[in-house]
Coordinates of C-alpha atoms and ligand atoms in Angstrom, one line a residue:
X1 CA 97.8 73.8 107.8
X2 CA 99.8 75.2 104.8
X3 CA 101.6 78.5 105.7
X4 CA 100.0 81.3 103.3
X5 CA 101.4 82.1 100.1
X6 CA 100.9 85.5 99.0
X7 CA 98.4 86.3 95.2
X8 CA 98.9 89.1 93.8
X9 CA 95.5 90.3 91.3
X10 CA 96.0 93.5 89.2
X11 CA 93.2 94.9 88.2
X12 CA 91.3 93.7 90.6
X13 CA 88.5 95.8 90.1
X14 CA 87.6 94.7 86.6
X15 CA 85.4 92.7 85.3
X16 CA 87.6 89.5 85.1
X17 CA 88.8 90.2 88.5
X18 CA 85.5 90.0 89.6
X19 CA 85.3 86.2 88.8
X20 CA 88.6 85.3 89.3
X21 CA 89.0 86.7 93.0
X22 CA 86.3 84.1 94.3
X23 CA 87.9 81.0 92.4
X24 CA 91.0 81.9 93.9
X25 CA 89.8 82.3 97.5
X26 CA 87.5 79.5 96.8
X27 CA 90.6 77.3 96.8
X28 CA 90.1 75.8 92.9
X29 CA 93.4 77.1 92.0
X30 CA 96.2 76.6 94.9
X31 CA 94.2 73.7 96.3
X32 CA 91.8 73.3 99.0
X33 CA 94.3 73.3 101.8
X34 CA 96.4 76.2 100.5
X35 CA 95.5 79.5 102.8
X36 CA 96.4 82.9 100.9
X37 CA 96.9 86.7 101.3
X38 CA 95.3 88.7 98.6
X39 CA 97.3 91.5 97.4
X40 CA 95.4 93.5 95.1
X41 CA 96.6 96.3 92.7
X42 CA 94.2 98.8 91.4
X43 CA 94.8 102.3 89.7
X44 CA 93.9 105.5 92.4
X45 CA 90.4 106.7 90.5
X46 CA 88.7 102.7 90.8
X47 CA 90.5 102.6 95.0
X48 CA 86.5 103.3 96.2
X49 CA 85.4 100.3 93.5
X50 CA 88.3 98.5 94.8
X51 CA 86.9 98.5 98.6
X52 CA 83.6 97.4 97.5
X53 CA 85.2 94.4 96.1
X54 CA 87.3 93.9 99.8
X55 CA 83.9 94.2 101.4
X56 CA 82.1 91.6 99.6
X57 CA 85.4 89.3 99.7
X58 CA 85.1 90.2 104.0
X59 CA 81.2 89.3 103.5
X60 CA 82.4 85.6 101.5
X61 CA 84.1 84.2 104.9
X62 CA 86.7 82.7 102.7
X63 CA 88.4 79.9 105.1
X64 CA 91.7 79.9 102.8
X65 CA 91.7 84.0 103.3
X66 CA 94.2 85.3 105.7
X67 CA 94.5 88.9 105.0
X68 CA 93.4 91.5 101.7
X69 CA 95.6 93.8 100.9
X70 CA 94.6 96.5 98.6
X71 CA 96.6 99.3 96.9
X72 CA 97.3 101.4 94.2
X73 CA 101.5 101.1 94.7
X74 CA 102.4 98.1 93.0
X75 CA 104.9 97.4 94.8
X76 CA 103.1 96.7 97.3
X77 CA 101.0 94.3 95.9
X78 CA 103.9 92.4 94.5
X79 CA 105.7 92.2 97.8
X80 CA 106.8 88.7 98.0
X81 CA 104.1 87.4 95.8
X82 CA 104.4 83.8 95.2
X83 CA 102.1 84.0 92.4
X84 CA 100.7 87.4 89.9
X85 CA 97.8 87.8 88.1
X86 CA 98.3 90.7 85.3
X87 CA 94.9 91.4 84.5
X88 CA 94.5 95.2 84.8
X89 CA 95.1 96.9 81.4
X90 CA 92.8 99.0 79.1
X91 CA 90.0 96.2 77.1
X92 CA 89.9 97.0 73.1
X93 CA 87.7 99.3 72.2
X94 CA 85.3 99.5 69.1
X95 CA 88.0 102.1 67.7
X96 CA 91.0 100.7 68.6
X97 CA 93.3 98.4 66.9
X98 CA 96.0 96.2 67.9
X99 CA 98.5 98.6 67.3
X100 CA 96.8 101.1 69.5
X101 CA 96.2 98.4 72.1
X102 CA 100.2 97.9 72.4
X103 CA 100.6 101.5 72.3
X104 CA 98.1 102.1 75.5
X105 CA 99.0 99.2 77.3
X106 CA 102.6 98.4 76.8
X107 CA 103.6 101.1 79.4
X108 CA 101.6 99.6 82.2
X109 CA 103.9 97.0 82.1
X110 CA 106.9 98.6 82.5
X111 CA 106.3 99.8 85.6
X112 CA 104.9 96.8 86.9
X113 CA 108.1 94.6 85.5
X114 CA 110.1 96.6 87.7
X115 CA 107.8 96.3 90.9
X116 CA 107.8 92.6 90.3
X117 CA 111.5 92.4 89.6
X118 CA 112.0 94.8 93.3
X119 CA 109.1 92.8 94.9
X120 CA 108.3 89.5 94.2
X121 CA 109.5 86.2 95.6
X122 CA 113.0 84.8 93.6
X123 CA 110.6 81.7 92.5
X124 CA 107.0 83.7 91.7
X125 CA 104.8 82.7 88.8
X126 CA 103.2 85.5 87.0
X127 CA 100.8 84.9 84.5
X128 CA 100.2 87.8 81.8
X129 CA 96.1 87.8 81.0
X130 CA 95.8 92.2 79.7
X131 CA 96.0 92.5 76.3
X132 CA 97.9 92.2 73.7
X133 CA 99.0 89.8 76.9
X134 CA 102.3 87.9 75.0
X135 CA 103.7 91.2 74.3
X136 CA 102.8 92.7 77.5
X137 CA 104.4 89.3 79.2
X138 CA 107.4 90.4 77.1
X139 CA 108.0 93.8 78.3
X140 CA 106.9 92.5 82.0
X141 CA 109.7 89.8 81.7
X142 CA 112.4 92.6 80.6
X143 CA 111.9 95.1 83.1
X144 CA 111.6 92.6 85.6
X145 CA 115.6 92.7 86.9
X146 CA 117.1 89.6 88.9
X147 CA 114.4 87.5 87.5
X148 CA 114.6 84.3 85.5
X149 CA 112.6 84.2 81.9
X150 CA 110.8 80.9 83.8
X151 CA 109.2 82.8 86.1
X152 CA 106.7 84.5 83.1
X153 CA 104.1 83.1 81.0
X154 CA 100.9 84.7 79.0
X155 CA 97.5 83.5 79.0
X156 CA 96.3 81.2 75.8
X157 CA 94.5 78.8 78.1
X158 CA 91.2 80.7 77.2
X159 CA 91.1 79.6 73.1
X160 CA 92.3 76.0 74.4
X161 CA 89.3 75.8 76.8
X162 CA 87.3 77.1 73.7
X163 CA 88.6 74.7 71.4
X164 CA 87.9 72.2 73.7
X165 CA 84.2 73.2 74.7
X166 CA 83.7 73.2 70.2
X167 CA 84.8 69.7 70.2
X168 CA 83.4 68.1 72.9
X169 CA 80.0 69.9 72.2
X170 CA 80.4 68.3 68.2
X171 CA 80.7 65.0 69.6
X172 CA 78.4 65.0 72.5
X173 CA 80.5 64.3 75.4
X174 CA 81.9 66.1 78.6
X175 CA 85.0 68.2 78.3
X176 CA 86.5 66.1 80.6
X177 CA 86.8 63.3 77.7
X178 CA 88.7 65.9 75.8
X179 CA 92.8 65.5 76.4
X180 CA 95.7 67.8 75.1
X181 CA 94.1 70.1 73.0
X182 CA 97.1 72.9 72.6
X183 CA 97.8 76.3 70.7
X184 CA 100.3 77.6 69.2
X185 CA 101.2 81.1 69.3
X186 CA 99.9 84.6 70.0
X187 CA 96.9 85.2 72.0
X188 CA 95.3 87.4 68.5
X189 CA 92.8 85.9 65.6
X190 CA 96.3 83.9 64.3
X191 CA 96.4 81.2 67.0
X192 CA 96.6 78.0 66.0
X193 CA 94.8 75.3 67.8
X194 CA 96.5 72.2 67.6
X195 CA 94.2 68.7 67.5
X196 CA 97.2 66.1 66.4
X197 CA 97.6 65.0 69.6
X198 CA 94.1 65.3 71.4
X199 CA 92.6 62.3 71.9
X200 CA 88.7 62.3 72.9
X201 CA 87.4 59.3 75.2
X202 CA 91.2 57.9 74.9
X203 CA 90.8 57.6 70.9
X204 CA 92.5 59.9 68.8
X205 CA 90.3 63.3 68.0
X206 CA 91.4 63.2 64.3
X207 CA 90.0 60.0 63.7
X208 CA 86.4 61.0 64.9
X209 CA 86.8 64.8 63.7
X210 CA 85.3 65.5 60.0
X211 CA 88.7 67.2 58.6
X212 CA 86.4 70.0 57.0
X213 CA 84.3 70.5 60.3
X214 CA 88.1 71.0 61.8
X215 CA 89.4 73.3 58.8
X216 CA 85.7 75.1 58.4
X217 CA 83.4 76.3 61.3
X218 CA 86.3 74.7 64.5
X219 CA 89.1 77.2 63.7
X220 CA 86.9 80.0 63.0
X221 CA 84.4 79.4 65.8
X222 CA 87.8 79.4 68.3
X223 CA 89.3 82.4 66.5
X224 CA 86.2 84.8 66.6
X225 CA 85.0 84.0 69.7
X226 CA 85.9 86.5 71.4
X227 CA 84.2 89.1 69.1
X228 CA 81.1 86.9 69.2
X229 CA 80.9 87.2 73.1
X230 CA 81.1 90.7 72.8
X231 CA 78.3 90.8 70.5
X232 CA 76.0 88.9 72.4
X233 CA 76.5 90.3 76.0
X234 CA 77.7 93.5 75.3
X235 CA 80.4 92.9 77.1
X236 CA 83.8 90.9 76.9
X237 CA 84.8 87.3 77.8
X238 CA 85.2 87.8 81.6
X239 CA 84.0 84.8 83.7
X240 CA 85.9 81.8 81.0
X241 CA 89.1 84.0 81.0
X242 CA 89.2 83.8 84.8
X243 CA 88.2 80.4 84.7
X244 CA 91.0 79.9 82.3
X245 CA 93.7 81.9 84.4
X246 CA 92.8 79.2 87.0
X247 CA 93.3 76.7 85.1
X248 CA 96.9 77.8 83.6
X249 CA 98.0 78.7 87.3
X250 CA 96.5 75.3 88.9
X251 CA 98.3 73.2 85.5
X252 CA 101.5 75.4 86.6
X253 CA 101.2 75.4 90.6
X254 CA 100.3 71.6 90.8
X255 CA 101.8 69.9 87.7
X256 CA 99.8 69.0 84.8
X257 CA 101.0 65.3 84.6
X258 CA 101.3 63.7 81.6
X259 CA 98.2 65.9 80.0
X260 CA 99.5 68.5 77.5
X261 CA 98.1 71.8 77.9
X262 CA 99.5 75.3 76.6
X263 CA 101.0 78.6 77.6
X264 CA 102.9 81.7 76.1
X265 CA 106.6 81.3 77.3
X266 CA 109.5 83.3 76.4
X267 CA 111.0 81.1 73.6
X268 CA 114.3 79.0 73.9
X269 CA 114.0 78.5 70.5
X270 CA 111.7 75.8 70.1
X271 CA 110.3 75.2 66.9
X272 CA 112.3 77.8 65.3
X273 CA 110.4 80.2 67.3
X274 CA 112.8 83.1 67.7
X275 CA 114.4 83.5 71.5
X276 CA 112.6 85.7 73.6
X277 CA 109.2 86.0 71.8
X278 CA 106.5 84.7 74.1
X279 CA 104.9 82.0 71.9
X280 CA 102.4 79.5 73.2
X281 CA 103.7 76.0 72.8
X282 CA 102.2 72.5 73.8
X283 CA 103.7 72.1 77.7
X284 CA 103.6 69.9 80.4
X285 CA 104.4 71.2 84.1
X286 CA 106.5 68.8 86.5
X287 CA 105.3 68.7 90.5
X288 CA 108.3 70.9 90.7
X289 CA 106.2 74.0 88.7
X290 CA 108.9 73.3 85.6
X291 CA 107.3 73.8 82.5
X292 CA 108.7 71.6 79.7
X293 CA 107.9 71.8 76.1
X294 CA 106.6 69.1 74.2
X295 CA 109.2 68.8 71.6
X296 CA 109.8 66.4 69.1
X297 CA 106.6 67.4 67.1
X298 CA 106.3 66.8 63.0
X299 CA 105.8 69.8 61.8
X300 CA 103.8 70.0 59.0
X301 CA 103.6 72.8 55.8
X302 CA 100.3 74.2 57.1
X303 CA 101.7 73.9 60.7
X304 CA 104.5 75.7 59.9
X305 CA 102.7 78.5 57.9
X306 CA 100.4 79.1 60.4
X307 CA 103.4 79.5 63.0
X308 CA 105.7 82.1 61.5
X309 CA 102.5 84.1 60.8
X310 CA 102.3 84.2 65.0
X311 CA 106.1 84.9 64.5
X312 CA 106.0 87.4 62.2
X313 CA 102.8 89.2 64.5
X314 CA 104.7 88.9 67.5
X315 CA 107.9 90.4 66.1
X316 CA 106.2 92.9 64.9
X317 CA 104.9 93.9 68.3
X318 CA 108.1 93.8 69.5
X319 CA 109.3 96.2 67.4
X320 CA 106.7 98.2 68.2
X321 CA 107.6 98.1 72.2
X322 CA 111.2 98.4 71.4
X323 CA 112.1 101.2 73.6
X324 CA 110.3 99.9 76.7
X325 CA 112.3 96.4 76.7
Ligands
LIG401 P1 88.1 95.8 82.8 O1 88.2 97.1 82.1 O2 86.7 95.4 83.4 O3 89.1 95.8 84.1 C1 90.4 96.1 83.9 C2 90.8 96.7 85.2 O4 92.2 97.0 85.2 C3 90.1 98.1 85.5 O5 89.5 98.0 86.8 C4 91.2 99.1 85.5 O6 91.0 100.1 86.4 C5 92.4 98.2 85.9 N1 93.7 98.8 85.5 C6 94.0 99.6 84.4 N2 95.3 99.9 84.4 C7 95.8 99.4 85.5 C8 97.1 99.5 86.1 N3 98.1 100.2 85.5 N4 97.3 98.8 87.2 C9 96.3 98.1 87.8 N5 95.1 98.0 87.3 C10 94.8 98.7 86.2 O7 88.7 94.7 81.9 P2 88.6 93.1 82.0 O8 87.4 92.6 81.3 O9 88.7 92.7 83.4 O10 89.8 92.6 81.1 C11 91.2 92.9 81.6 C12 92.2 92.5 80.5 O11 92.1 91.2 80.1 C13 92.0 93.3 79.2 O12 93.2 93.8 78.7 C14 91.4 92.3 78.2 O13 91.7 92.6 76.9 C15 92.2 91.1 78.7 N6 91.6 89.8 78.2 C16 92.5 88.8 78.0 C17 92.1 87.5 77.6 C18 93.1 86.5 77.3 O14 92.7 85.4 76.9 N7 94.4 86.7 77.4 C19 90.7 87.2 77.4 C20 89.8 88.2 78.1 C21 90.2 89.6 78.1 O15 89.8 90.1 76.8

């Protein structure tokens, strides 16, 4: 047997962390053989919501579950974390905008940059899912002292899984058919979802895509879907965004292959993407956990366009949480 590695899940009383907390002990993101200590960070009023959750954890019999840990000091629940979860963070409200949202959130992640930087394991992979989540990923990253800028990424995963559940459900076959969708940019309305290189049953996706289906009712289906989840549950996307951390943490954990998938990275300048702006770019992760970008790329006008608009968003932001970097 594996010795345990040590998750780290903030917010772990939400509704995201509701899902996510049972994939993870489930084994579909470290692996079937990969035991785990759960180290979960909540905020002191939601401590008595956060023992219900312990309970019913206790009550699953988890066979991969060492030990729960939970806490409202977060360094404690980044205490040699191999791998963190930053899901905990104040959802968008009806009369919030984006601006707000950085406003509210962008402190949270101050403080937890810090723990993780005082904390974590030298080699720990923290994923950045609380919105806005690159900026959040940004400030996370800076605060974060004695850590590399490879140990951080930010969700996009969930508009790839939705682009690829629009395309496989237009031409009738399993996602599974589906390869190396990828987005570009910030996790907002403005990313990009990228089909030159997805190929569907092997062939490539452009060739069996109508270019107005792909222009029309694709990229605004992916970009509004968010809001149209909300409308019709009442509630927001919690179940696929936990399903999509697992799948961005499993890609980075285990290696992706040759498959390209995407996450939010601080830049290196790819693409002309300024340095230090966490942009999502097409990636593929080694058995090592090194993500590499897919470079080489033609970009086109409309590509192009469509990226310095996520630029221009995410620089924006930036300046907005200048004094917390
Ligand atoms: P919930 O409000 O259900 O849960 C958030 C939890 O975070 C709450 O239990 C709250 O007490 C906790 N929390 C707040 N501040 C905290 C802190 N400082 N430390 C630890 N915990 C803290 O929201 P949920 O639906 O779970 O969504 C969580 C975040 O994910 C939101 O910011 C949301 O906007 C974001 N999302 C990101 C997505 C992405 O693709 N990147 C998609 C889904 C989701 O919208």
């Amino acid at each position: 047997m594996k010795a345990p590695i040590r998750v780290a899940v903030t917010g772990a009383a939400g509704n995201i962390g509701y899902s996510l907390l049972w994939r993870l002990a489930s084994g579909s993101c470290f692996g079937p053989d990969q035991p785990m200590i759960l180290q979960l960070l909540e905020i002191t009023p939601v401590m008595d919501r956060l023992a219900g959750v312990v309970m019913e954890l206790t009550d699953s019999a988890f066979p991969l579950v060492n030990d729960i840990v939970a806490t409202d000091d977060a360094n404690v629940a980044f205490r040699d974390a191999d791998a963190i979860f930053l899901v905990g963070s104040r959802p968008r409200s009806k009369d919030m905008d984006r601006a707000d949202l950085v406003a509210a959130n962008g402190p949270i992640f101050v403080g937890q940059g810090r723990a993780i930087g005082e904390s974590a394991s030298r080699s720990v992979k923290v994923i950045t899912v609380g919105n806005p989540c690159n900026t959040n990923c940004l400030i996370a990253r800076a605060n974060a002292k004695g850590l590399d800028g490879s140990c951080f990424s930010a969700m996009t995963r969930l508009d790839q899984n939705r682009a690829v559940g629009q395309v496989a459900a237009k031409l009738g076959v399993p996602p599974a058919q589906v390869q190396d969708v990828f987005v570009w940019g910030n996790h907002s309305d403005k990313m990009y979802p990228d089909l030159r290189l997805a190929k569907v049953s092997n062939l490539p996706a452009l060739g069996q895509l109508d270019s107005a289906w792909i222009e029309g009712e694709f990229r605004t289906t992916v970009a509004t879907r968010g809001k149209a989840i909300i409308q019709a549950r009442g509630a927001s996307s919690a179940a696929s965004a936990a399903s999509a951390a697992v799948d961005h943490m499993a890609d980075w954990w285990r290696g992706t292959g040759e498959r390209v998938v995407s996450m939010a990275i601080p830049s290196q300048g790819w693409y002309d993407v300024p340095e230090g702006l966490v942009f999502s770019f097409p990636v593929r992760v080694d058995a090592e956990g090194r993500i590499s970008v897919v470079e080489g790329l033609e970009i086109d006008q409309a590509t192009r366009d469509r990226i310095l608009a996520n630029v221009s968003d995410l620089q924006t932001e930036r300046e907005a949480v200048a004094e917390l970097l």
